[in-house]
Amino acid sequence: MPQANMFGEILPDGNGLIKLSGSVEYVIYSNEENGYTVADFGTDGDDLITITGIMPYINEGDSLILYGEWKHNPRYGRQFAVSEYERYMPQDASAILRYLSSGAVKGIGKKTAVKIVEQFGDETLRVLEDHPDWLSDIPGISLKKAQQICEDFKSKAGIRTAMMFFRDFFGAATIVKIYKRWGSAAIDVAKNNPYRLCDEIEGIGFERADGMAERLGLDRNSEARLVSGIEHVLKHNAAQNGHVCLPRDILVRAAVELLGSDSESVNEAIDDMIAMRRLKYSLMNGVIYLYDAYSYDCETYIAEKLDLLDKVCPKISHADANFFIEKEERINSITYATLQKKAIMNALDSGVMLLTGGPGTGKTTIVKALIDIFGSMDLKVALAAPTGRAAKKLSEATSHEARTIHRLLEFEHSGENGRPGFRRNENDHLDESVIIIDESSMIDNILMCALLKAVKPGARVILIGDSDQLPSIGAGNVLRDLLDSGRFSTVRLNEIFRQAQESLIVTNAHRINNGEMPIMTVKDNDFFYLARNNDQEIAETVTELCLYRLPRRYGEEAVGGVQVITPSRKGIAGTENLNVMLQGSLNPRAKGKREYIHRERVFREGDRVMQIKNNYELEWYRDDGESGTGVFNGDIGMIEEINAAASNMQIRFDDRVVNYELGLLDELEHAYAITVHKSQGCEYPFVIIPLYGAPPMLLTRNLFYTAVTRAKRMVILVGRGEYAEKMVANSHIGQRYTGLKQRLLTE
């Protein structure tokens, strides 16, 4: 028998949920977008309690059965956090009157509610459902208004029905998305083909839709399941492994394992998908590679547009180029190195130019020269980078405005076919005639495709990046493919200039890249090694450095300028544990500092956090009044304010402020410590790198090199030197399946 006490009935299934029954007395807050609601709730014999959770369209007077748990909010006290709920409509005339008087149905106020209930009594809700024309018999209600009232009632009944149907499969916030997409047809859509939810609802993956299909008793060998499973394998490998395509035999094996099907059925489904153009293929070196249609079209467009730009761009003669270079040298009292001159010359003489090289090799000097030269030719120049931090770094280095690529292309979250898109595209080209992109190793196929669509024929594209760093987080290996194709003018800078030679960060970065151990014994430079024997000592030393030693030695610059960068999320010295330790030390719980607990993770005002997936719909604004949409994977910000009653927190991402709904906290992680992959494109004054055991795929040379090159002023290695040796020795670079290089070679 379930136990019962003053706190509600404890459910017998062992999941710890408590059941409460009662009615909504007053709705304190309701978010129409995600359904998050705060309300006063009355139960038999108890005082009013505060309930919180995803409860879309509940109204005063609603009778509810709630399932959840008691929680303590530091500011608002005891609250009941609702995980699931059931709603049952009022049955008698007095309850119906209270329900309609609350404003639950659009078009019915208190006076109108009295008239309707007096007319129809206990049958009022049946009249609203089935006989809208009867309402027009009541003075003051026209037939048109009666129909509008009943339509609103039915729409709210629809979400109630959807909540009841989908609650065993998804959370309330996801159900709201489903209902907004299909309305009253949502249940029929899901019953007929649950796999449509994978394609059209953000946050529903194949596994969840497949679980729903199984519980609904749908055929496990249906065409819809096979198609969705095959597409899932491609999407998963794009997101997790960076593959743009897969060899057919690998795709078949993975789909067979996922679906529990046979290779014959999977191959037949693939052939059908190719015939329907849901999949496309390329034959490369005797191997058939399969793409989803969108990825194929992106890759094809990149190759064709780059080829076009390189051919049609007006060339500048060598004599004129030499004149501009010599003029720059005179004006700036500088003498460019041989490779720097070559890079400037090639940029003036090419439609597409690639510039790569490690730290301290003079890439920024070349960019400054190109800005001046193209400016003197009255050619408009655009500077951009994939991330906000990279754009800010480029702007500071060149004293020229630099934007993120998304901002350059004027991102819009309601693009064609429901996809996020850009206002600047093939129908509305960028005005600039020279497009210079820094940190190009971070650009994935989809972003490169969008960028090139916006570049007008005849413009120049100059891609700058360090090809020895990790590739993009998203699918593709654009910079490496372009370099390896040999199709475009390329300059690789390899000379470390004298001023940079004085920095051990620069020297050691190049040593690591060349397969040599970094110098770890010098005590009076910008690269230090602190030996520690085990992971616990490493974690404690990292915390001590962040909390005491660096701020004490370097003051305010070190308070917000230290970034811990680790190879892995796991382990005592991984990001997950370090973030807990560092939060407790750097931003401890304090009176007046509000916090919110989500999935056992504490978010607190003052916390440093990172967005871990692209969210194209989040709205932001700047202090100067400018606004826009989009917060992207890897963006780091600080929680300025938490308002649990309003279900949001205010986060500042550099110069952008976002009012962040608490229902989206799965998209945030703490960022006191981050992985090397998440640090790409960023630069920090002080970087601490723990050296500890991790899987070999994470202990690689290019990962170590990428981590070290994130530091501007100081690198501190903490841990066991043997792992530095392992990383330097491990030159393995994970393979990414792409066809861009091959397409460029055949253009």
XYZ file of C-alpha atoms in Angstrom:
747
model
C 0.000 0.000 0.000
C 1.322 3.471 -0.787
C 2.127 5.662 2.173
C 0.276 8.902 2.757
C 1.099 11.889 4.892
C 0.599 15.629 4.980
C 2.958 16.028 2.039
C 0.889 13.890 -0.314
C 0.715 10.286 -1.415
C 4.071 8.609 -2.125
C 3.819 6.504 -5.250
C 4.581 2.790 -4.840
C 6.845 2.407 -7.880
C 9.970 3.540 -6.040
C 10.677 6.548 -8.220
C 10.238 8.932 -5.320
C 7.412 10.945 -6.891
C 4.630 12.306 -4.702
C 1.004 12.580 -5.814
C -1.135 15.612 -4.954
C -4.752 16.362 -5.882
C -6.459 19.722 -5.798
C -7.220 22.808 -7.854
C -5.389 25.856 -9.165
C -6.238 28.913 -7.094
C -4.051 31.554 -8.763
C -1.621 31.528 -11.699
C 1.416 33.578 -10.659
C 3.402 33.189 -13.902
C 2.942 31.398 -17.192
C 5.285 31.254 -20.180
C 3.317 30.704 -23.383
C 6.381 29.576 -25.332
C 7.410 26.589 -23.212
C 4.494 26.130 -20.811
C 6.494 26.808 -17.629
C 4.051 27.846 -14.913
C 4.125 28.961 -11.295
C 0.802 28.803 -9.432
C -0.860 28.654 -6.046
C -2.510 25.275 -5.579
C -5.102 24.210 -3.052
C -5.416 20.705 -1.620
C -7.990 19.375 0.829
C -7.318 20.543 4.348
C -3.988 22.251 3.554
C -2.889 25.813 3.061
C -2.073 26.958 -0.459
C 1.190 25.603 -1.849
C 3.301 26.888 -4.715
C 3.658 24.543 -7.693
C 6.194 24.956 -10.515
C 6.836 23.105 -13.743
C 5.866 22.685 -17.390
C 2.051 22.896 -17.220
C 0.842 24.613 -20.395
C -2.531 26.346 -20.450
C -3.577 25.602 -16.885
C -6.002 28.128 -15.437
C -7.522 29.128 -12.152
C -10.190 26.618 -11.220
C -8.514 23.716 -13.015
C -8.653 20.455 -11.093
C -5.312 18.664 -11.288
C -3.551 15.523 -10.142
C 0.149 16.335 -9.762
C 3.184 14.052 -9.639
C 6.466 15.521 -8.437
C 8.647 16.278 -5.436
C 9.115 18.922 -2.786
C 12.016 21.319 -3.275
C 13.322 24.293 -1.346
C 13.912 27.509 -3.270
C 16.383 29.780 -1.413
C 14.254 32.822 -2.210
C 10.681 31.523 -2.328
C 10.795 28.675 0.180
C 9.117 25.286 -0.188
C 7.680 24.533 -3.617
C 6.269 21.461 -5.330
C 8.164 20.725 -8.542
C 5.764 19.037 -10.967
C 7.142 16.285 -13.198
C 3.785 15.122 -14.609
C 0.178 16.132 -14.192
C -3.340 15.146 -15.156
C -6.186 17.564 -15.649
C -9.839 16.707 -15.234
C -12.490 19.154 -16.295
C -14.934 20.638 -13.758
C -18.138 18.608 -13.524
C -20.795 20.717 -11.808
C -22.122 24.182 -12.601
C -20.307 25.981 -9.750
C -16.923 24.513 -10.697
C -17.543 25.284 -14.378
C -18.428 28.883 -13.498
C -15.184 29.307 -11.566
C -13.231 27.784 -14.458
C -14.753 30.036 -17.130
C -14.589 33.154 -14.916
C -10.808 32.764 -14.659
C -10.352 33.725 -18.322
C -9.502 30.160 -19.307
C -11.405 30.549 -22.595
C -10.737 33.553 -24.780
C -13.830 35.721 -25.186
C -15.465 34.717 -21.899
C -15.172 37.159 -19.003
C -16.806 36.929 -15.603
C -20.157 38.399 -16.658
C -20.356 36.290 -19.810
C -19.413 33.180 -17.813
C -22.363 33.778 -15.466
C -24.782 34.116 -18.400
C -23.517 30.931 -20.072
C -23.608 28.796 -16.931
C -27.045 30.104 -15.970
C -28.253 29.059 -19.414
C -26.649 25.608 -19.686
C -25.702 24.578 -16.132
C -23.830 21.275 -15.849
C -24.014 20.841 -19.658
C -21.990 24.017 -20.377
C -18.745 22.314 -21.419
C -20.601 19.884 -23.710
C -22.244 22.874 -25.384
C -18.854 24.555 -25.892
C -17.523 21.343 -27.415
C -20.416 20.319 -29.666
C -22.954 23.139 -30.113
C -21.278 26.526 -30.580
C -24.373 27.987 -32.255
C -26.367 27.572 -29.017
C -24.239 30.279 -27.387
C -25.603 32.851 -29.824
C -28.988 32.571 -28.036
C -27.416 34.447 -25.116
C -27.754 38.253 -25.363
C -24.441 39.871 -26.277
C -22.967 36.800 -28.009
C -23.127 36.866 -31.793
C -22.825 33.728 -33.880
C -19.299 34.782 -34.924
C -18.239 35.332 -31.325
C -19.810 32.035 -30.299
C -17.767 30.214 -32.929
C -14.560 31.972 -31.810
C -15.234 31.043 -28.166
C -15.767 27.414 -29.026
C -12.691 27.259 -31.276
C -10.539 28.542 -28.419
C -12.084 26.020 -26.015
C -11.425 23.176 -28.447
C -7.821 24.259 -29.013
C -7.195 24.173 -25.265
C -8.949 20.829 -25.078
C -6.577 19.699 -27.837
C -3.446 20.469 -25.844
C -4.998 18.710 -22.854
C -5.624 15.640 -24.997
C -2.102 15.835 -26.430
C -0.592 16.103 -22.943
C -2.463 12.972 -21.890
C -1.450 11.020 -25.006
C 2.224 12.012 -25.154
C 3.019 12.194 -21.440
C 4.276 8.587 -21.356
C 6.794 9.381 -24.083
C 8.003 12.965 -23.659
C 8.273 15.789 -21.173
C 5.727 18.575 -21.122
C 7.993 21.125 -22.855
C 8.493 18.744 -25.789
C 4.756 18.056 -25.970
C 4.154 21.801 -26.286
C 6.522 21.846 -29.295
C 4.698 18.902 -30.874
C 1.296 20.501 -30.401
C 2.478 23.839 -31.782
C 3.773 22.058 -34.877
C 0.667 20.028 -35.724
C -2.113 21.299 -33.475
C -5.079 18.997 -33.086
C -3.569 16.637 -35.699
C -0.522 15.924 -33.502
C -1.803 12.620 -32.135
C -2.768 11.316 -35.577
C 0.638 12.288 -36.972
C 2.428 10.456 -34.180
C 0.260 7.356 -34.471
C 0.699 7.143 -38.233
C 4.459 7.800 -38.254
C 6.232 8.625 -34.973
C 9.470 9.020 -36.910
C 8.263 12.332 -38.312
C 8.984 13.699 -34.856
C 12.721 13.090 -35.442
C 12.701 15.247 -38.545
C 10.512 18.103 -37.395
C 10.792 18.499 -33.609
C 14.023 19.770 -32.057
C 15.217 17.523 -29.247
C 13.509 14.289 -30.324
C 16.044 11.785 -31.567
C 15.530 8.456 -33.270
C 15.728 6.432 -30.060
C 12.863 8.311 -28.408
C 10.646 8.147 -31.494
C 11.523 4.469 -31.909
C 10.585 3.764 -28.308
C 7.252 5.444 -28.894
C 6.672 3.436 -32.076
C 7.388 0.189 -30.237
C 4.946 1.000 -27.425
C 2.312 1.873 -30.030
C 2.825 -1.564 -31.568
C 4.031 -0.375 -34.970
C 5.841 -2.701 -37.373
C 9.555 -2.936 -36.516
C 10.366 -3.595 -40.188
C 8.320 -0.722 -41.580
C 9.779 1.471 -44.292
C 9.382 4.539 -42.077
C 11.517 2.949 -39.346
C 14.242 1.843 -41.752
C 14.407 5.280 -43.392
C 14.514 7.100 -40.077
C 17.170 4.747 -38.688
C 19.422 5.207 -41.726
C 19.089 8.974 -41.516
C 19.840 8.807 -37.788
C 23.121 6.977 -38.413
C 24.212 9.742 -40.808
C 23.135 12.541 -38.448
C 24.771 10.895 -35.441
C 28.070 10.485 -37.254
C 27.945 14.077 -38.472
C 27.324 15.420 -34.959
C 29.639 13.120 -33.008
C 32.415 12.247 -35.469
C 32.363 15.073 -38.008
C 31.591 12.826 -40.979
C 29.820 14.509 -43.899
C 29.152 11.146 -45.531
C 29.745 7.449 -44.892
C 30.917 4.580 -47.084
C 27.885 2.536 -47.988
C 29.114 -0.643 -46.314
C 29.768 1.190 -43.028
C 26.348 2.852 -43.151
C 24.665 -0.509 -43.788
C 26.486 -2.222 -40.901
C 25.670 0.605 -38.478
C 22.006 0.682 -39.532
C 21.673 -3.107 -39.206
C 23.076 -2.920 -35.671
C 20.849 0.000 -34.698
C 17.644 -1.405 -36.169
C 18.147 -5.078 -35.461
C 17.306 -5.635 -39.111
C 19.066 -7.493 -41.932
C 21.420 -6.017 -44.520
C 19.099 -6.892 -47.411
C 16.257 -4.806 -45.963
C 18.589 -1.912 -45.172
C 20.109 -1.959 -48.666
C 16.644 -1.975 -50.231
C 15.654 1.001 -48.086
C 18.831 2.844 -49.113
C 18.068 2.245 -52.794
C 14.547 3.575 -52.295
C 15.887 6.649 -50.472
C 18.325 7.322 -53.332
C 15.455 7.031 -55.803
C 13.452 9.525 -53.702
C 16.591 11.736 -53.454
C 16.495 11.598 -49.658
C 20.019 10.204 -49.992
C 22.657 11.090 -52.562
C 25.905 9.344 -53.368
C 29.368 9.878 -54.797
C 31.803 7.309 -56.147
C 35.285 8.193 -54.867
C 38.310 5.959 -55.383
C 36.057 3.014 -56.111
C 33.992 3.446 -52.915
C 30.354 4.562 -52.789
C 29.797 7.294 -50.184
C 26.285 8.166 -49.058
C 25.084 11.592 -47.918
C 21.841 13.054 -46.718
C 20.626 15.330 -49.510
C 21.314 18.593 -47.669
C 24.938 17.702 -46.827
C 25.578 16.569 -50.406
C 24.221 19.804 -51.831
C 26.311 21.876 -49.393
C 29.529 20.092 -50.274
C 28.854 20.327 -54.007
C 28.082 24.024 -53.738
C 31.299 24.751 -51.800
C 33.440 23.157 -54.502
C 31.599 24.829 -57.389
C 31.496 28.305 -55.815
C 35.165 28.295 -54.808
C 36.088 27.256 -58.337
C 33.949 30.086 -59.743
C 35.393 32.709 -57.388
C 38.939 31.695 -58.222
C 38.297 31.956 -61.944
C 36.317 35.190 -62.242
C 38.085 37.417 -59.704
C 39.958 40.282 -61.425
C 43.691 39.811 -61.055
C 46.243 42.432 -60.029
C 49.546 42.421 -61.886
C 52.751 41.558 -60.048
C 54.104 44.997 -60.779
C 51.112 46.680 -59.162
C 51.209 44.245 -56.257
C 54.894 45.026 -55.667
C 54.084 48.728 -55.731
C 51.452 48.301 -53.011
C 53.741 46.126 -50.877
C 56.649 48.583 -51.089
C 54.304 51.446 -50.242
C 53.103 49.621 -47.126
C 56.667 48.967 -46.055
C 57.565 52.669 -46.390
C 54.454 53.914 -44.562
C 54.798 51.462 -41.666
C 58.614 51.329 -41.547
C 58.505 47.579 -41.901
C 60.206 44.979 -44.054
C 58.046 41.970 -44.817
C 59.604 38.527 -44.773
C 59.734 36.562 -48.020
C 56.694 34.397 -47.211
C 54.741 37.399 -45.957
C 55.343 39.179 -49.283
C 54.283 36.037 -51.117
C 51.086 35.842 -49.074
C 50.194 39.475 -49.803
C 51.018 38.993 -53.486
C 48.893 35.859 -53.740
C 45.950 37.501 -51.988
C 46.033 40.304 -54.554
C 46.343 37.876 -57.437
C 43.775 35.221 -56.453
C 40.067 34.831 -56.036
C 40.608 32.253 -53.279
C 43.704 32.294 -51.096
C 44.648 30.145 -48.094
C 47.023 31.355 -45.378
C 48.093 28.958 -42.648
C 50.725 28.910 -39.943
C 51.250 28.556 -36.223
C 51.511 31.251 -33.544
C 54.098 33.981 -33.956
C 54.505 33.504 -37.713
C 53.060 36.857 -38.753
C 49.515 36.113 -39.944
C 48.125 39.251 -38.315
C 50.780 41.440 -39.953
C 49.631 40.171 -43.337
C 45.968 40.856 -42.547
C 46.789 44.452 -41.553
C 48.658 44.961 -44.832
C 45.778 43.547 -46.871
C 43.247 45.795 -45.131
C 45.351 48.851 -45.982
C 46.075 47.815 -49.561
C 42.522 46.862 -50.475
C 41.297 50.012 -48.742
C 43.611 52.138 -50.892
C 42.038 50.444 -53.919
C 38.551 51.463 -52.685
C 37.604 47.835 -52.155
C 35.383 47.144 -49.140
C 36.827 44.537 -46.762
C 34.891 42.307 -44.342
C 36.690 40.629 -41.446
C 34.972 37.719 -39.745
C 35.557 34.625 -37.611
C 33.405 31.663 -36.564
C 33.000 32.685 -32.888
C 32.458 35.918 -31.002
C 35.709 35.575 -29.081
C 37.694 34.888 -32.245
C 36.092 37.910 -33.928
C 36.919 40.091 -30.929
C 40.535 38.908 -30.967
C 40.816 39.661 -34.701
C 39.296 43.108 -34.224
C 41.722 43.975 -31.418
C 44.726 42.721 -33.392
C 43.886 44.666 -36.570
C 42.074 47.745 -35.171
C 39.398 46.974 -37.755
C 35.835 45.826 -37.118
C 35.478 42.049 -37.193
C 32.190 40.170 -36.888
C 31.114 36.615 -36.395
C 30.209 34.877 -39.630
C 26.617 34.622 -38.404
C 26.479 38.357 -37.827
C 28.186 39.095 -41.146
C 25.529 37.055 -42.942
C 22.711 38.621 -40.869
C 21.374 35.483 -39.282
C 17.602 34.893 -39.211
C 16.096 32.053 -37.198
C 13.183 31.476 -39.606
C 14.940 30.472 -42.778
C 13.611 28.539 -45.739
C 11.824 25.258 -45.047
C 11.962 25.944 -41.331
C 15.776 25.872 -41.285
C 17.693 28.650 -39.590
C 18.987 30.881 -42.341
C 20.725 34.089 -43.301
C 19.412 37.228 -44.939
C 22.616 37.463 -46.933
C 22.604 34.645 -49.466
C 22.699 33.967 -53.193
C 19.785 36.373 -53.647
C 21.244 39.157 -51.506
C 25.038 39.141 -51.693
C 27.422 40.834 -49.292
C 28.520 44.287 -50.404
C 32.198 43.679 -49.631
C 34.613 42.716 -52.376
C 37.157 41.129 -50.019
C 36.121 38.584 -47.378
C 38.846 37.689 -44.850
C 37.980 34.846 -42.456
C 40.184 34.022 -39.464
C 40.217 30.733 -37.490
C 39.027 28.956 -40.623
C 39.849 25.516 -39.216
C 36.662 25.904 -37.151
C 34.346 26.304 -40.142
C 32.191 23.273 -40.909
C 30.587 22.421 -44.237
C 27.198 23.975 -43.554
C 28.603 27.307 -42.385
C 31.066 27.446 -45.299
C 28.221 26.811 -47.734
C 26.179 29.649 -46.212
C 29.171 32.001 -46.334
C 29.952 31.275 -49.974
C 26.322 31.747 -51.029
C 26.582 35.315 -49.769
C 29.841 36.122 -51.592
C 29.274 37.903 -54.881
C 31.061 36.674 -58.015
C 34.253 38.662 -58.514
C 34.914 39.029 -54.777
C 37.989 37.596 -53.070
C 37.879 35.067 -50.238
C 40.938 34.808 -47.989
C 40.846 31.977 -45.457
C 43.290 32.158 -42.552
C 43.787 29.399 -40.027
C 46.084 26.956 -38.331
C 45.663 23.647 -40.122
C 47.421 21.776 -37.313
C 44.695 22.564 -34.798
C 41.673 20.374 -34.200
C 39.064 20.401 -36.984
C 35.626 21.981 -36.688
C 33.104 20.754 -34.126
C 30.519 20.429 -36.878
C 30.732 18.019 -39.797
C 33.493 18.516 -42.349
C 37.176 19.351 -42.497
C 37.002 22.362 -44.765
C 40.373 24.040 -44.301
C 42.305 20.761 -44.393
C 40.404 19.594 -47.503
C 41.118 22.869 -49.303
C 44.814 22.707 -48.428
C 45.158 19.049 -49.369
C 43.445 19.581 -52.714
C 46.214 21.923 -53.848
C 43.630 23.771 -55.934
C 44.110 27.247 -54.526
C 46.909 29.669 -53.856
C 48.397 28.703 -50.497
C 51.079 30.118 -48.239
C 52.306 28.226 -45.168
C 54.140 30.493 -42.751
C 56.877 28.696 -40.839
C 59.236 31.424 -39.601
C 58.829 32.434 -35.954
C 59.632 36.121 -35.642
C 62.136 37.367 -33.102
C 59.655 38.896 -30.677
C 57.584 35.710 -30.696
C 60.718 33.612 -30.138
C 60.998 35.131 -26.678
C 57.758 33.418 -25.682
C 57.946 29.814 -24.537
C 54.252 29.490 -25.396
C 55.094 30.062 -29.054
C 58.331 28.051 -28.953
C 56.709 25.082 -27.218
C 53.667 25.152 -29.468
C 55.929 24.707 -32.468
C 57.988 22.040 -30.691
C 54.824 20.077 -29.924
C 53.651 20.456 -33.512
C 57.020 19.151 -34.733
C 56.840 16.104 -32.464
C 59.280 17.438 -29.862
C 58.703 17.676 -26.126
C 58.000 21.203 -24.874
C 60.575 22.852 -22.627
C 59.126 22.337 -19.141
C 62.047 23.264 -16.872
C 62.235 27.057 -17.268
C 60.883 28.926 -14.215
C 60.939 32.565 -15.368
C 59.022 32.623 -18.648
C 55.388 32.160 -19.723
C 55.250 28.340 -19.786
C 55.356 26.405 -16.509
C 55.074 22.800 -15.387
C 53.897 21.761 -11.923
C 54.430 18.034 -11.325
C 51.715 16.205 -9.407
C 51.466 12.488 -8.663
C 47.760 11.723 -8.987
C 44.472 13.119 -10.267
C 43.300 14.327 -6.864
C 46.482 16.368 -6.406
C 46.053 17.748 -9.933
C 42.475 18.860 -9.234
C 43.435 20.459 -5.914
C 46.390 22.314 -7.479
C 44.247 23.606 -10.349
C 41.724 24.935 -7.833
C 44.473 26.535 -5.746
C 45.959 28.257 -8.816
C 42.581 29.694 -9.837
C 41.532 30.754 -6.351
C 44.761 32.014 -4.774
C 48.064 31.847 -6.591
C 47.310 33.493 -9.924
C 45.048 36.292 -8.557
C 47.578 36.994 -5.804
C 50.409 37.282 -8.334
C 48.637 38.934 -11.291
C 45.689 40.712 -9.694
C 42.457 41.527 -11.484
C 43.684 40.218 -14.845
C 43.797 36.690 -13.437
C 40.418 36.863 -11.678
C 38.415 36.507 -14.878
C 41.207 35.610 -17.275
C 42.030 32.036 -16.244
C 40.684 29.145 -18.292
C 41.181 25.499 -17.378
C 41.334 23.351 -20.531
C 41.294 19.568 -20.228
C 41.548 16.659 -22.679
C 38.452 14.930 -21.277
C 35.185 15.454 -19.432
C 35.621 12.377 -17.252
C 37.776 11.646 -14.224
C 38.762 13.594 -11.115
C 40.752 16.047 -13.255
C 38.160 16.171 -16.045
C 35.810 19.064 -16.689
C 32.791 17.613 -14.880
C 34.512 17.245 -11.503
C 36.701 20.339 -11.883
C 33.652 22.490 -12.580
C 32.072 21.383 -9.306
C 35.282 22.083 -7.381
C 35.953 25.415 -9.071
C 32.373 26.620 -8.683
C 32.525 25.815 -4.979
C 35.763 27.774 -4.612
C 35.378 30.658 -7.056
C 31.626 31.238 -6.748
C 30.453 29.692 -3.474
C 26.931 29.777 -2.166
C 26.222 33.080 -0.385
C 23.332 34.960 1.128
C 21.512 36.966 -1.526
C 23.114 34.986 -4.377
C 20.279 33.154 -6.096
C 20.643 29.687 -7.553
C 18.617 27.068 -9.394
C 19.079 23.290 -9.369
C 18.597 21.413 -12.636
C 19.289 17.680 -12.916
C 21.437 17.782 -9.761
C 23.502 20.620 -11.218
C 23.514 23.939 -9.371
C 23.380 27.096 -11.470
C 24.260 30.157 -9.413
C 24.410 33.885 -10.066
C 27.994 34.694 -11.004
C 28.626 31.277 -12.581
C 30.630 30.983 -15.773
C 28.628 28.911 -18.269
C 28.885 27.656 -21.838
C 26.244 27.030 -24.494
C 26.772 23.459 -25.764
C 24.529 23.421 -28.842
C 23.452 25.915 -31.458
C 20.176 27.588 -30.526
C 19.087 29.786 -33.391
C 15.958 31.093 -31.685
C 17.381 32.583 -28.481
C 16.960 36.350 -28.546
C 19.770 38.635 -27.356
C 20.308 42.339 -26.995
C 23.284 44.615 -26.526
C 23.626 47.543 -24.156
C 23.402 49.901 -27.143
C 19.929 48.569 -27.972
C 20.895 46.310 -30.876
C 19.135 42.945 -30.812
C 19.206 39.681 -32.685
C 18.841 35.915 -32.351
C 21.171 32.970 -31.961
C 23.517 31.651 -29.258
C 25.970 29.071 -30.487
C 27.887 26.002 -29.408
C 30.953 27.131 -27.440
C 29.722 30.617 -26.477
C 30.798 31.404 -22.896
C 28.910 33.777 -20.625
C 28.172 34.632 -17.009
C 24.882 34.274 -15.136
C 23.956 37.782 -14.026
C 20.523 37.112 -12.541
C 18.259 34.150 -11.779
C 14.513 34.674 -11.512
C 12.887 31.357 -10.687
C 9.433 32.909 -10.418
C 9.712 34.167 -14.000
C 11.405 30.915 -15.083
C 14.464 32.577 -16.558
C 17.993 33.684 -15.953
C 19.897 36.568 -17.506
C 23.227 35.560 -19.032
C 25.801 37.899 -20.540
C 27.733 36.417 -23.465
C 30.490 39.028 -23.932
C 28.514 42.033 -25.225
C 25.199 40.186 -25.661
C 22.597 39.604 -22.958
C 20.139 36.699 -23.173
C 17.043 36.092 -21.072
C 17.431 32.338 -20.825
C 14.418 30.144 -20.037
C 15.053 27.618 -17.259
C 13.523 24.948 -19.474
C 16.609 25.214 -21.711
C 19.208 24.407 -19.057
C 20.142 21.156 -20.806
C 21.871 23.433 -23.332
C 24.175 24.929 -20.689
C 27.253 23.636 -18.863
C 29.551 25.268 -16.374
C 32.686 26.648 -18.017
C 35.249 27.064 -15.263
C 36.855 24.073 -16.979
C 36.207 23.179 -20.625
C 37.482 20.551 -23.033
C 40.049 21.387 -25.689
C 37.431 20.859 -28.384
C 35.209 23.531 -26.821
C 38.118 25.995 -26.560
C 38.684 26.275 -30.314
C 38.812 29.785 -31.688
C 39.208 31.319 -28.227
C 42.143 32.991 -26.533
C 42.642 33.454 -22.797
C 45.307 35.319 -20.793
C 46.044 32.300 -18.574
C 45.509 28.660 -19.548
C 45.853 25.738 -17.130
C 46.159 22.286 -18.732
C 45.826 19.214 -16.469
C 47.982 16.258 -17.562
C 46.286 12.980 -16.625
C 45.161 9.687 -18.059
C 42.476 9.668 -20.745
C 41.585 7.522 -23.784
C 44.334 7.557 -26.478
C 42.001 9.275 -28.946
C 42.024 12.300 -26.608
C 45.736 12.298 -25.852
C 46.947 13.462 -29.267
C 49.510 15.905 -30.524
C 47.091 18.226 -32.269
C 44.868 18.323 -29.182
C 47.865 19.294 -27.007
C 48.950 21.859 -29.591
C 45.445 23.357 -29.768
C 45.275 23.674 -25.967
C 48.646 25.417 -25.703
C 47.859 27.876 -28.500
C 44.747 29.076 -26.638
C 47.005 30.997 -24.197
C 47.993 34.605 -24.689
C 50.057 35.312 -21.581
C 50.753 32.078 -19.708
C 50.430 28.290 -19.880
C 50.606 26.148 -16.757
C 50.771 22.366 -17.102
C 49.692 20.513 -13.951
C 50.139 16.784 -13.554
C 52.274 13.941 -14.804
C 54.853 14.658 -17.482
C 54.464 11.186 -18.993
C 51.106 12.263 -20.434
C 52.730 15.225 -22.166
C 55.130 12.715 -23.733
C 52.247 10.487 -24.819
C 50.433 13.381 -26.466
C 53.514 14.589 -28.322
C 54.222 11.052 -29.549
C 50.625 10.423 -30.656
C 50.364 12.059 -34.082
C 47.113 10.268 -34.907
C 44.495 12.473 -36.537
C 41.008 11.025 -36.635
C 39.680 10.405 -40.123
C 36.677 12.376 -41.293
C 34.687 11.143 -44.251
C 34.217 14.060 -46.637
C 34.207 14.402 -50.401
C 35.249 18.050 -50.699
C 38.880 17.396 -51.575
C 37.857 14.917 -54.271
C 35.300 17.337 -55.738
C 37.890 20.105 -55.900
C 40.320 17.838 -57.692
C 37.721 17.050 -60.366
C 36.440 20.615 -60.864
